[in-house]
Coordinates of C-alpha atoms and ligand atoms in Angstrom, one line a residue:
X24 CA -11.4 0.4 6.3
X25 CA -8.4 0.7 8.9
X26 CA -4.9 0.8 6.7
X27 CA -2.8 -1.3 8.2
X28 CA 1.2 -0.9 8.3
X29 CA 2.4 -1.1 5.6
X30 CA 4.5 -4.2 4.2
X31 CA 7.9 -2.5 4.5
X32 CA 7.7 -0.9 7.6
X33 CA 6.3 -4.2 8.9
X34 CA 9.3 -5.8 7.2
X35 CA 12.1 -3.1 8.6
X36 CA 10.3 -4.1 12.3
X37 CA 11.1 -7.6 12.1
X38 CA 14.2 -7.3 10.6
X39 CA 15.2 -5.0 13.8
X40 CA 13.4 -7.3 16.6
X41 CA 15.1 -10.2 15.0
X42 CA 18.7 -8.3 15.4
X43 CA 17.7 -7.5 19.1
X44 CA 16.2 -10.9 20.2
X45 CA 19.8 -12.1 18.7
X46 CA 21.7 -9.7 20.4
X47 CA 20.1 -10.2 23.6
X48 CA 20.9 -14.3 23.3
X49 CA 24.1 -13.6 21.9
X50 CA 25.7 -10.9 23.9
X51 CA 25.4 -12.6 27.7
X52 CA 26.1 -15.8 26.4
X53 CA 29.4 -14.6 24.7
X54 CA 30.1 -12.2 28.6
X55 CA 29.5 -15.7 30.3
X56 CA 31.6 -17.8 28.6
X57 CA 34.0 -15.3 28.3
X58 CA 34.8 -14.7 32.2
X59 CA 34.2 -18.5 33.0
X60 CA 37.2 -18.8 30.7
X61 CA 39.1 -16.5 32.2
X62 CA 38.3 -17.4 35.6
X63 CA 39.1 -20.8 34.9
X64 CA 42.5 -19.6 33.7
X65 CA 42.9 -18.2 36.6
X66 CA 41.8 -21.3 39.2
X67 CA 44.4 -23.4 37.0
X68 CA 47.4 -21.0 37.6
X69 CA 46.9 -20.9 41.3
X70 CA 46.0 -24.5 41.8
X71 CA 49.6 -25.3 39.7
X72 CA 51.1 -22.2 42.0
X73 CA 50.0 -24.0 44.8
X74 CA 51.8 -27.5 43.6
X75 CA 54.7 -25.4 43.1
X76 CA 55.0 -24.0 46.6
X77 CA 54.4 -27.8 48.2
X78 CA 57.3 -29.1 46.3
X79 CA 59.1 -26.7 47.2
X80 CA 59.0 -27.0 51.3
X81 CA 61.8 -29.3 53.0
X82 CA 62.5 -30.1 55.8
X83 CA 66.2 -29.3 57.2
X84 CA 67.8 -29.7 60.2
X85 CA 64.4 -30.9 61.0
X86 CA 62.3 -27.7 60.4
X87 CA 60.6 -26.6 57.6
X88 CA 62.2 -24.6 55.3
X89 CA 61.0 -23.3 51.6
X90 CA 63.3 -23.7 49.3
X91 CA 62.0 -20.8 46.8
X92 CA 63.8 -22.3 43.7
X93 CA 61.6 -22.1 40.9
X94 CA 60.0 -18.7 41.3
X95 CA 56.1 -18.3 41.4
X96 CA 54.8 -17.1 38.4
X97 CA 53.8 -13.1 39.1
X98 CA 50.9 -11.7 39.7
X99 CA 50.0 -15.1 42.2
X100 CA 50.4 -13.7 46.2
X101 CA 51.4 -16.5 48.2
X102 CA 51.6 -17.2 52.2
X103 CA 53.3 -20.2 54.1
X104 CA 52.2 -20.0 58.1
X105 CA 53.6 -22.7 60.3
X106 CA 51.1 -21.5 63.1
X107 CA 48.8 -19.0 63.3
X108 CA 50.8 -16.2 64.3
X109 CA 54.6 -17.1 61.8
X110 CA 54.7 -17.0 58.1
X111 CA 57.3 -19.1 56.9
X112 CA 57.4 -17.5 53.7
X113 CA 55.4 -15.0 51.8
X114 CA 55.3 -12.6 48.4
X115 CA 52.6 -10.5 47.1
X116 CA 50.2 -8.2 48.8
X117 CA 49.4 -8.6 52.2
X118 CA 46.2 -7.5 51.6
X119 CA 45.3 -11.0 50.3
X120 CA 46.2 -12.4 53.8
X121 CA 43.7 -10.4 55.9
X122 CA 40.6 -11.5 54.4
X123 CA 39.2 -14.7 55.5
X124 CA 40.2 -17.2 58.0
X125 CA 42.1 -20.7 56.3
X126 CA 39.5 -22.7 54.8
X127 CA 41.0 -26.1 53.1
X128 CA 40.4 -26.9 50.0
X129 CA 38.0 -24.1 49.0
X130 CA 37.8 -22.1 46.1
X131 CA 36.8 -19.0 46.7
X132 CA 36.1 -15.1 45.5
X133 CA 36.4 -12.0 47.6
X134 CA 37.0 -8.2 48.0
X135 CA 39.0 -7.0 50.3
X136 CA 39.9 -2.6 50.4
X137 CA 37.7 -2.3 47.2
X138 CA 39.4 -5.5 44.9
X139 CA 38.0 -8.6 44.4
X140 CA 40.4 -11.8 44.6
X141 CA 40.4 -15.6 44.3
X142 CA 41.9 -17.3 47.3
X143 CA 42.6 -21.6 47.2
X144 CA 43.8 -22.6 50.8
X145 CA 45.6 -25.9 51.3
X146 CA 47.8 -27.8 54.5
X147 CA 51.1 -29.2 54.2
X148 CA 51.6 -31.7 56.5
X149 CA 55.0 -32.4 57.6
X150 CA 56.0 -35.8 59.6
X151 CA 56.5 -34.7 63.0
X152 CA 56.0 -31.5 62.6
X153 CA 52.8 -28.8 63.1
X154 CA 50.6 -29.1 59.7
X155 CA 52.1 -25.9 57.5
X156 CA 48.5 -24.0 56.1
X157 CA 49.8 -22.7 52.5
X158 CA 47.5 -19.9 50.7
X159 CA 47.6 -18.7 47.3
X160 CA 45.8 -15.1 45.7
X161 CA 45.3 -13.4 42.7
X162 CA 43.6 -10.1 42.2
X163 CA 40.5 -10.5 39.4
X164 CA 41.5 -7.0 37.9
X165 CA 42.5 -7.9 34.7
X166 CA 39.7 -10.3 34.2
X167 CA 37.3 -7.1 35.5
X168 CA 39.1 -5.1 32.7
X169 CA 38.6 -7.7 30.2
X170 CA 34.7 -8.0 31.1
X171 CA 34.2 -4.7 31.5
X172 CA 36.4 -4.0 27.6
X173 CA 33.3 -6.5 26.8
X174 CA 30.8 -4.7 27.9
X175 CA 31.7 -1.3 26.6
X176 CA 31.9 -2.8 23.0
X177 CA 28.6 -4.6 23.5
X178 CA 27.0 -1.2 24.1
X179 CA 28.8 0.4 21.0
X180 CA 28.2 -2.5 19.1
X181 CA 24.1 -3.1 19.9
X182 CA 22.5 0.3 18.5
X183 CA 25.1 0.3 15.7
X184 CA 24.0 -3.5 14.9
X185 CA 20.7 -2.2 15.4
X186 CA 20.7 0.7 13.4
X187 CA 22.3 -0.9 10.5
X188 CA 19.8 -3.7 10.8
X189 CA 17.0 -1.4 10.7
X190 CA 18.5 0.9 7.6
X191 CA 19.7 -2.4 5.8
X192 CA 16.2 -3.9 6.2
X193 CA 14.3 -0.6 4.9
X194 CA 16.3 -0.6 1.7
X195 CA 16.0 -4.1 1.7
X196 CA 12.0 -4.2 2.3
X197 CA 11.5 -0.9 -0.5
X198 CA 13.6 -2.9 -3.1
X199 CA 11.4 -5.7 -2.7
X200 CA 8.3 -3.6 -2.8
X201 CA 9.4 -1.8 -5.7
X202 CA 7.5 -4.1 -8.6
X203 CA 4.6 -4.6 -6.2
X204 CA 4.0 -0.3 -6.0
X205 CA 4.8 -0.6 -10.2
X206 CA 2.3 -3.7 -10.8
X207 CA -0.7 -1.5 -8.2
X208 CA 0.2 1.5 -10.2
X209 CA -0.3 -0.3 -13.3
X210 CA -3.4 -1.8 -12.3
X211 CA -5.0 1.5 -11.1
X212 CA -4.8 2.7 -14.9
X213 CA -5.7 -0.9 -16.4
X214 CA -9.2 -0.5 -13.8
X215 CA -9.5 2.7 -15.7
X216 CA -10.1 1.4 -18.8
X217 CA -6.8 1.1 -20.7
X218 CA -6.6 -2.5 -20.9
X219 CA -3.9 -1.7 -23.8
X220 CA -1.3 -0.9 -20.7
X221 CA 0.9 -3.2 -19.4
X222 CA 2.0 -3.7 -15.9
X223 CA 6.0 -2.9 -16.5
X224 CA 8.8 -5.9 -15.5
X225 CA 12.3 -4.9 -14.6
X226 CA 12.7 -8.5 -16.3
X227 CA 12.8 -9.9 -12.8
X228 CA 13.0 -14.0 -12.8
X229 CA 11.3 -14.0 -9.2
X230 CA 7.6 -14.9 -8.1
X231 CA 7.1 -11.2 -8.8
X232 CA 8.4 -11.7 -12.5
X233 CA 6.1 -14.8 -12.5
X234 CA 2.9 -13.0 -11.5
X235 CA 3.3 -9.8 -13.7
X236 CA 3.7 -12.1 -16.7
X237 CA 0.7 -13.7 -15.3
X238 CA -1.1 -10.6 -15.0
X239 CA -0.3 -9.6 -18.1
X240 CA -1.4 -12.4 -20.1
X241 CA -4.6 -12.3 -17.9
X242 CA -4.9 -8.6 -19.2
X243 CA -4.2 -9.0 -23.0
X244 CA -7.2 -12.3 -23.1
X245 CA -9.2 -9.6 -21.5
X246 CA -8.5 -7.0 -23.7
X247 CA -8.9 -9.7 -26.9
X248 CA -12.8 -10.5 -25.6
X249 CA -13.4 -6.7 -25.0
X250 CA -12.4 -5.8 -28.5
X251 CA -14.2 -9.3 -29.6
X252 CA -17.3 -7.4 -28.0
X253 CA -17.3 -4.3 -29.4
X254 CA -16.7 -5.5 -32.5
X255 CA -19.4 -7.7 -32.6
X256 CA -21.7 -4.8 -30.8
X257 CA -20.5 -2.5 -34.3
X258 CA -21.5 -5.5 -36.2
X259 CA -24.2 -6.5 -35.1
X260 CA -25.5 -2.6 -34.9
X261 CA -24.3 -2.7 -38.6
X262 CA -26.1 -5.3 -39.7
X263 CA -29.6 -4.4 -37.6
X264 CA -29.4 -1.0 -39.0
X265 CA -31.0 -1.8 -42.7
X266 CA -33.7 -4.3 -41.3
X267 CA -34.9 -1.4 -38.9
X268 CA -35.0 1.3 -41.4
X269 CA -36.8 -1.3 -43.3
X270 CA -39.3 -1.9 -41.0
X271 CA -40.1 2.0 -40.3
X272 CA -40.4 2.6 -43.7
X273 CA -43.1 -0.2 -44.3
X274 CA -44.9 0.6 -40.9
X275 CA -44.6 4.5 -41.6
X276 CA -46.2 4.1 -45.1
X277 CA -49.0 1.6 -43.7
X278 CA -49.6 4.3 -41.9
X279 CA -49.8 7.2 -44.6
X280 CA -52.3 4.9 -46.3
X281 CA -56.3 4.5 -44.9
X282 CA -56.4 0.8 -45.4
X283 CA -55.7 -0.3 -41.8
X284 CA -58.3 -0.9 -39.5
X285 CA -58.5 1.5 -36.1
X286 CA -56.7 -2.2 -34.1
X287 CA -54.1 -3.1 -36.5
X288 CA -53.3 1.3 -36.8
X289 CA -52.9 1.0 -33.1
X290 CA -50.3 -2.0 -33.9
X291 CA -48.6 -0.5 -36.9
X292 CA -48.1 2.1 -34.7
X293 CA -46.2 0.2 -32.2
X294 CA -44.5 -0.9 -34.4
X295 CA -43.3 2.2 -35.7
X296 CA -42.4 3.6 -32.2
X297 CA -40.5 0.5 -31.0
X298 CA -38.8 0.0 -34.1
X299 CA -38.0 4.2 -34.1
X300 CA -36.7 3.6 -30.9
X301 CA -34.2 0.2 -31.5
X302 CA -32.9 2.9 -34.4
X303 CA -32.1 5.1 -31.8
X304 CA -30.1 2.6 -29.7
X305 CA -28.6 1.5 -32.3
X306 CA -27.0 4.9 -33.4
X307 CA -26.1 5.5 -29.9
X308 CA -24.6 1.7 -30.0
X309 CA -22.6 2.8 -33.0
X310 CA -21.6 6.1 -31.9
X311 CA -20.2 4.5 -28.3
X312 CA -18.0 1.9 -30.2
X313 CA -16.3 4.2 -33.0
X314 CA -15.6 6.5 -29.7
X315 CA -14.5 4.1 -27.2
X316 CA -12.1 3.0 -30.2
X317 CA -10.8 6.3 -30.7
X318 CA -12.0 6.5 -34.3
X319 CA -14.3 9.9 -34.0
X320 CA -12.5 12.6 -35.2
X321 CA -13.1 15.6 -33.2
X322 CA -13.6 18.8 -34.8
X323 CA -12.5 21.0 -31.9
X324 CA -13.4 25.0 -32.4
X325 CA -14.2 27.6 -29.7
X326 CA -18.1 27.3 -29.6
X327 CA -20.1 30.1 -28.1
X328 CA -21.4 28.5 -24.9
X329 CA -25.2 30.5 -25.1
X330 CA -25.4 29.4 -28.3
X331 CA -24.9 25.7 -27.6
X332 CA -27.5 25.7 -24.8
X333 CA -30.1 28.3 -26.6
X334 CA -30.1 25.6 -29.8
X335 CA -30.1 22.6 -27.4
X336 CA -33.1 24.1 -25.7
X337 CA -34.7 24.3 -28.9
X338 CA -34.6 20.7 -29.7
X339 CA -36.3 20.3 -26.0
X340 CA -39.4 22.8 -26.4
X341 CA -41.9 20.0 -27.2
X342 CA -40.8 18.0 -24.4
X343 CA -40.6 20.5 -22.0
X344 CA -43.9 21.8 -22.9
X345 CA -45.8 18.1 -22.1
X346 CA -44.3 18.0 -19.3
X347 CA -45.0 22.0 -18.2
X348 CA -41.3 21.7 -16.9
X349 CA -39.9 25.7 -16.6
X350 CA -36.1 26.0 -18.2
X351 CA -33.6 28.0 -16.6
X352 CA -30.4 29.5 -18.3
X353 CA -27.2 31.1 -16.7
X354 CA -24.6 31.4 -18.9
X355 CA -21.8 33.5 -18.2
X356 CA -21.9 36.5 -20.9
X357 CA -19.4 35.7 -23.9
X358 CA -18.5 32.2 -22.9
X359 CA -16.6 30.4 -24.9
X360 CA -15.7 26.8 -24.6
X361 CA -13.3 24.0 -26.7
X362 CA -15.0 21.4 -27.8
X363 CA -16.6 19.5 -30.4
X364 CA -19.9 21.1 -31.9
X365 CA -21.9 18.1 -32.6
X366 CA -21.1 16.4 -29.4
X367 CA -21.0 19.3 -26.7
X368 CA -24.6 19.4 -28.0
X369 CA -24.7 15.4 -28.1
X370 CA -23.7 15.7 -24.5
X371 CA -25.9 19.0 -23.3
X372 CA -29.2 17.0 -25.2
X373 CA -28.4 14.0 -23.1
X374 CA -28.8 15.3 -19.6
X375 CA -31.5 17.6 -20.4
X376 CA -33.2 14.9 -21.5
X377 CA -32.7 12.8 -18.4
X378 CA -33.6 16.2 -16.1
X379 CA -36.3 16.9 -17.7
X380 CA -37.6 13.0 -18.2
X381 CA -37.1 12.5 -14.7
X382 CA -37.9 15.7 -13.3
X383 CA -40.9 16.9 -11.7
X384 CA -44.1 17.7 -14.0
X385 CA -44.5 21.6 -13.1
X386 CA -40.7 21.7 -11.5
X387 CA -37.7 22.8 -13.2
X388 CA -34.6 22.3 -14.9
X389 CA -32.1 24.0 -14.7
X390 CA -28.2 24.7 -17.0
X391 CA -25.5 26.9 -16.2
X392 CA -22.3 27.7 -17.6
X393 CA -19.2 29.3 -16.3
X394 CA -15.7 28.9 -15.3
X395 CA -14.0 27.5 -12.3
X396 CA -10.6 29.0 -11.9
X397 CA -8.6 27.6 -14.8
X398 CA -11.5 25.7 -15.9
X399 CA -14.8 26.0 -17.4
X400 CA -17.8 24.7 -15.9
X401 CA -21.4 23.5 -16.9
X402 CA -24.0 22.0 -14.5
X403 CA -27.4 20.6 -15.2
X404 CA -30.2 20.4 -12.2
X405 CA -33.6 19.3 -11.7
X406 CA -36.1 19.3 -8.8
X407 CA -37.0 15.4 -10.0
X408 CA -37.3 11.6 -8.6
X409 CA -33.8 12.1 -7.8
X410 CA -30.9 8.7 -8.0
X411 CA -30.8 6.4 -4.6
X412 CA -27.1 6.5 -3.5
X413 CA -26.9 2.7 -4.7
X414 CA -27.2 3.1 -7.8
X415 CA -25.2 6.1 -8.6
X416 CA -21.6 4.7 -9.0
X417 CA -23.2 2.5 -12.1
X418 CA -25.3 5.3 -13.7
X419 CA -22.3 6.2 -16.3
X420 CA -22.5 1.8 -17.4
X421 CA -23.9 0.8 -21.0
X422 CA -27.8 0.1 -20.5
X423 CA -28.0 0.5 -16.6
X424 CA -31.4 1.7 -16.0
X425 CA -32.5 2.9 -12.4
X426 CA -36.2 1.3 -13.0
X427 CA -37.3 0.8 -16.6
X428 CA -40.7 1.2 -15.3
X429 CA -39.6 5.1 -14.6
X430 CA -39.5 6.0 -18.2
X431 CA -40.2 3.6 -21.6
X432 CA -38.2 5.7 -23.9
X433 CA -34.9 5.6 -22.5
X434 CA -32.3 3.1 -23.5
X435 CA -29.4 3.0 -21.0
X436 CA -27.1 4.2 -22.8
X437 CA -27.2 8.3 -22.5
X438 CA -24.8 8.2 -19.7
X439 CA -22.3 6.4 -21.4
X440 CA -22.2 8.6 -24.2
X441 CA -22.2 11.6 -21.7
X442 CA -18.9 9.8 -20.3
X443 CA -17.1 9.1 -23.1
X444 CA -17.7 12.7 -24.8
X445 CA -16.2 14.1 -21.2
X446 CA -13.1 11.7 -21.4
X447 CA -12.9 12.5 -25.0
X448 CA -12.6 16.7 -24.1
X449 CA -10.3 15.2 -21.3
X450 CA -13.0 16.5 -18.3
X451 CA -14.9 14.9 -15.3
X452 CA -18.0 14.8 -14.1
X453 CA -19.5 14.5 -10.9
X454 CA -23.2 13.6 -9.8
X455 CA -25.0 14.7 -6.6
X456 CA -28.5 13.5 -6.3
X457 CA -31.2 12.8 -3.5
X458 CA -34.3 10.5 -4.2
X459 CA -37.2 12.8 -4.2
X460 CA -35.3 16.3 -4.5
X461 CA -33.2 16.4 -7.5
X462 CA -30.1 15.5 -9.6
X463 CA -27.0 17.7 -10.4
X464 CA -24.5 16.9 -13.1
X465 CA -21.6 19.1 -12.8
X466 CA -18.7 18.9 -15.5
X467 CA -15.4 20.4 -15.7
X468 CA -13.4 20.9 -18.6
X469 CA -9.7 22.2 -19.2
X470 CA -9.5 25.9 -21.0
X471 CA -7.0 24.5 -23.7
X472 CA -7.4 20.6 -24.9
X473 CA -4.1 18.8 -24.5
Ligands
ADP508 P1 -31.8 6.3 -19.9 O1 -31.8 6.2 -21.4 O2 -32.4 5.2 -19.2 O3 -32.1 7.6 -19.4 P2 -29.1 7.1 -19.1 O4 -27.8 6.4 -19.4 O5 -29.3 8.4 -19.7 O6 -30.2 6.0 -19.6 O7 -29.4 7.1 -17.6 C1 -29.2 6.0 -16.8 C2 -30.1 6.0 -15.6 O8 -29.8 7.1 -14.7 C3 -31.6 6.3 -16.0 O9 -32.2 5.0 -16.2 C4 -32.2 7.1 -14.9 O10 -32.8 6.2 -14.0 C5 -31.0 7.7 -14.2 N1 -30.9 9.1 -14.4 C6 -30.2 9.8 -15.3 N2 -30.4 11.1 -15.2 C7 -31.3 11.3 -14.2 C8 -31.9 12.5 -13.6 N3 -31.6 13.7 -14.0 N4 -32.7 12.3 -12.6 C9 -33.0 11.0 -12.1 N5 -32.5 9.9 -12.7 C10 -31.6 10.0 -13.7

């Protein structure tokens, strides 16, 4: 399946287009409002400029005159023509009076040698006398300088904000993530069977607080059913045990005795095979539960690895004879492997067992033993029926059977007990099979135990 991002990153991303989305609204609406402002400042102080001059224009001697009593504030140009061609007074930079012809009334903005201005034109009329066209100016510099101190800080400021954003919302998003990456990483060794371990809380009070106390009470009911279970499988194995040796010991000695018809020989019989066989499971029942418990000692001694498989070949002459299956050994010369006597042999008997019950009649079966760099290996083949790729991951389950029809004598539970000897010597074990060609069971196991 296609990993997606993960939650932090994807956290750390919106955090940062959040910041930019809010710089983008934020940053022109702040320039805009900003030099309307200051352009409006700058409108009032020439329209009140412009007030000024009027009051100040007489009329002696009758001609105009400008009084010029209360001075203009500075920085405002001004311009009094009484035609086109004579100023009647003026101050400030020429500059401002070349640009545009007299236009009453109007507002306006323009450059003129490289600066921009704002220009208000107004009349003066005078009774009996030419109209007097009055013009004030101010340069726009200082509101450029203004905008443009605006804009350099904006650029400083976004991929600082930005940054920050992005840093603040990575530390942010990991510290949240934290208990999540404890509570997987508790899981993962809970899935693996420990259901004693806990998923760990910081004693957080949050949601995430609230659903590792859930989990963790979901966790200890499981763990009180599963040891409910197995005690009731050790009981119940317990308590079957004495009927069973009962019953073999009453069919067996039926069958010493020549009393029995040739039909109810062939029943007694059966009953002595089944009831062998319920013995069987059940000592394999009893022998999972005291180990998944962790209550069989192990005896662990260097063991002579030819030895182990010459003796567990032994036990498997009979069988291997019915079935005209050929053996083949290749142990490394002097081997010697950790491990517990009785059940390294437990766990060899098992899979030959299995290769040789469902290997091929004339095929063969094959063990090895040797080491793997700081490990020791042993491997079991056969040229059998082989495992169907959908039912290998559930091989190693308590009485999982392939196809009961493929052999009557097996109980299900072999692989189980081959697992938990493995886990027990603290190795793995890995399976490679194809239906029709053959099984491999290949286990590793450390040098030293732990
Ligand atoms: P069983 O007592 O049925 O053999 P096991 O736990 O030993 O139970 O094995 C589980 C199942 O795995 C078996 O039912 C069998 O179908 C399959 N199996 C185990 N070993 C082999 C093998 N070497 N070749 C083919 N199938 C195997």
């Amino acid at each position: 399946m296609k990993r997606r991002l993960p939650i932090r990153y994807k956290m750390t991303l919106w955090y940062g287009l959040l910041t930019l989305l809010l710089l983008a609204v934020f940053l022109p609406l702040l320039y805009l409002t900003m030099r309307g402002a200051l352009l409006g400042k700058k409108e009032e102080a020439l329209r009140q400029s412009l007030t000024q001059i009027s009051a100040q224009i007489e009329q002696r001697d009758g001609k105009p005159v400008f009084a010029n009593e209360v001075p203009i504030p500075a920085g405002i140009s001004y311009m009094i023509l009484s035609d086109a061609e004579t100023a009647l007074a003026s101050k400030g930079d020429p500059s401002a009076f070349r640009l545009s012809p007299f236009q009453t009334g109007a507002l306006r903005t323009q450059t003129a040698d490289g600066v921009d201005w704002m220009l208000l034109d107004a009349i003066h009329p005078l009774p009996g006398q030419p109209t007097l066209s009055l013009r004030v100016a101010s340069r726009l510099t200082d509101v450029e300088q203004v905008m443009h101190t605006v804009e350099l800080i904006s650029l400083i400021c976004i991929p600082i904000f930005m940054l920050t954003s992005i840093l603040g919302g990575l530390i942010i998003a990991q510290r949240s993530i934290q208990p999540i990456q404890q509570v997987i990483q508790s899981a993962n060794i809970i899935s693996q069977g420990d259901l004693s371990e806990r998923i760990k809380s910081a004693g957080s009070r949050d949601e995430i607080g609230d659903l590792i106390a859930t989990m963790n009470h979901m966790i200890e009911s499981l763990e009180v059913a599963f040891l409910r279970e197995k005690q009731f499988t050790a009981d119940a194995s317990h308590e079957l045990r004495t009927p069973v040796a009962i019953i073999m010991a009453y069919s067996e000695a039926l069958l010493a005795g020549d009393g029995l018809s040739e039909e109810d020989r062939k029943s007694v019989e059966t009953i002595f095979l089944e009831s062998r066989r319920i013995r069987h499971v059940i000592s394999q029942l009893l022998a999972l539960t005291r180990g998944s418990e962790g209550r069989y000692p192990l005896h662990l001694e260097m063991l002579d690895a030819g030895e182990l498989v010459r003796g567990v070949a032994a036990q498997l002459a009979e069988l291997l004879e019915e079935k005209g299956i050929r053996l083949m050994c290749d142990v490394q010369p002097g081997l010697a492997i950790w491990g517990d006597q009785s059940l390294m042999t437990q766990l060899l008997l098992n899979l030959l067992e299995n290769a040789v019950r469902y290997g091929k009649p004339g095929g063969y079966v094959k063990i090895a033993a040797g080491t793997q760099g700081e490990r020791y290996r042993l491997w079991v083949e056969d040229d059998g029926i082989g495992i169907s790729e959908e039912h290998l991951p559930h091989i190693f389950e308590r009485f999982y059977r392939v196809d009961a029809s493929r052999d009557r004598t097996g109980t299900g539970l072999g692989l189980s007990i081959v697992k938990w000897i493995v886990d027990a010597h603290h190795g793995s074990i890995e399976v490679r099979s194809e239906p029709g060609k053959g099984t491999e069971f290949a286990l590793l196991f450390p040098q030293r135990l732990p």
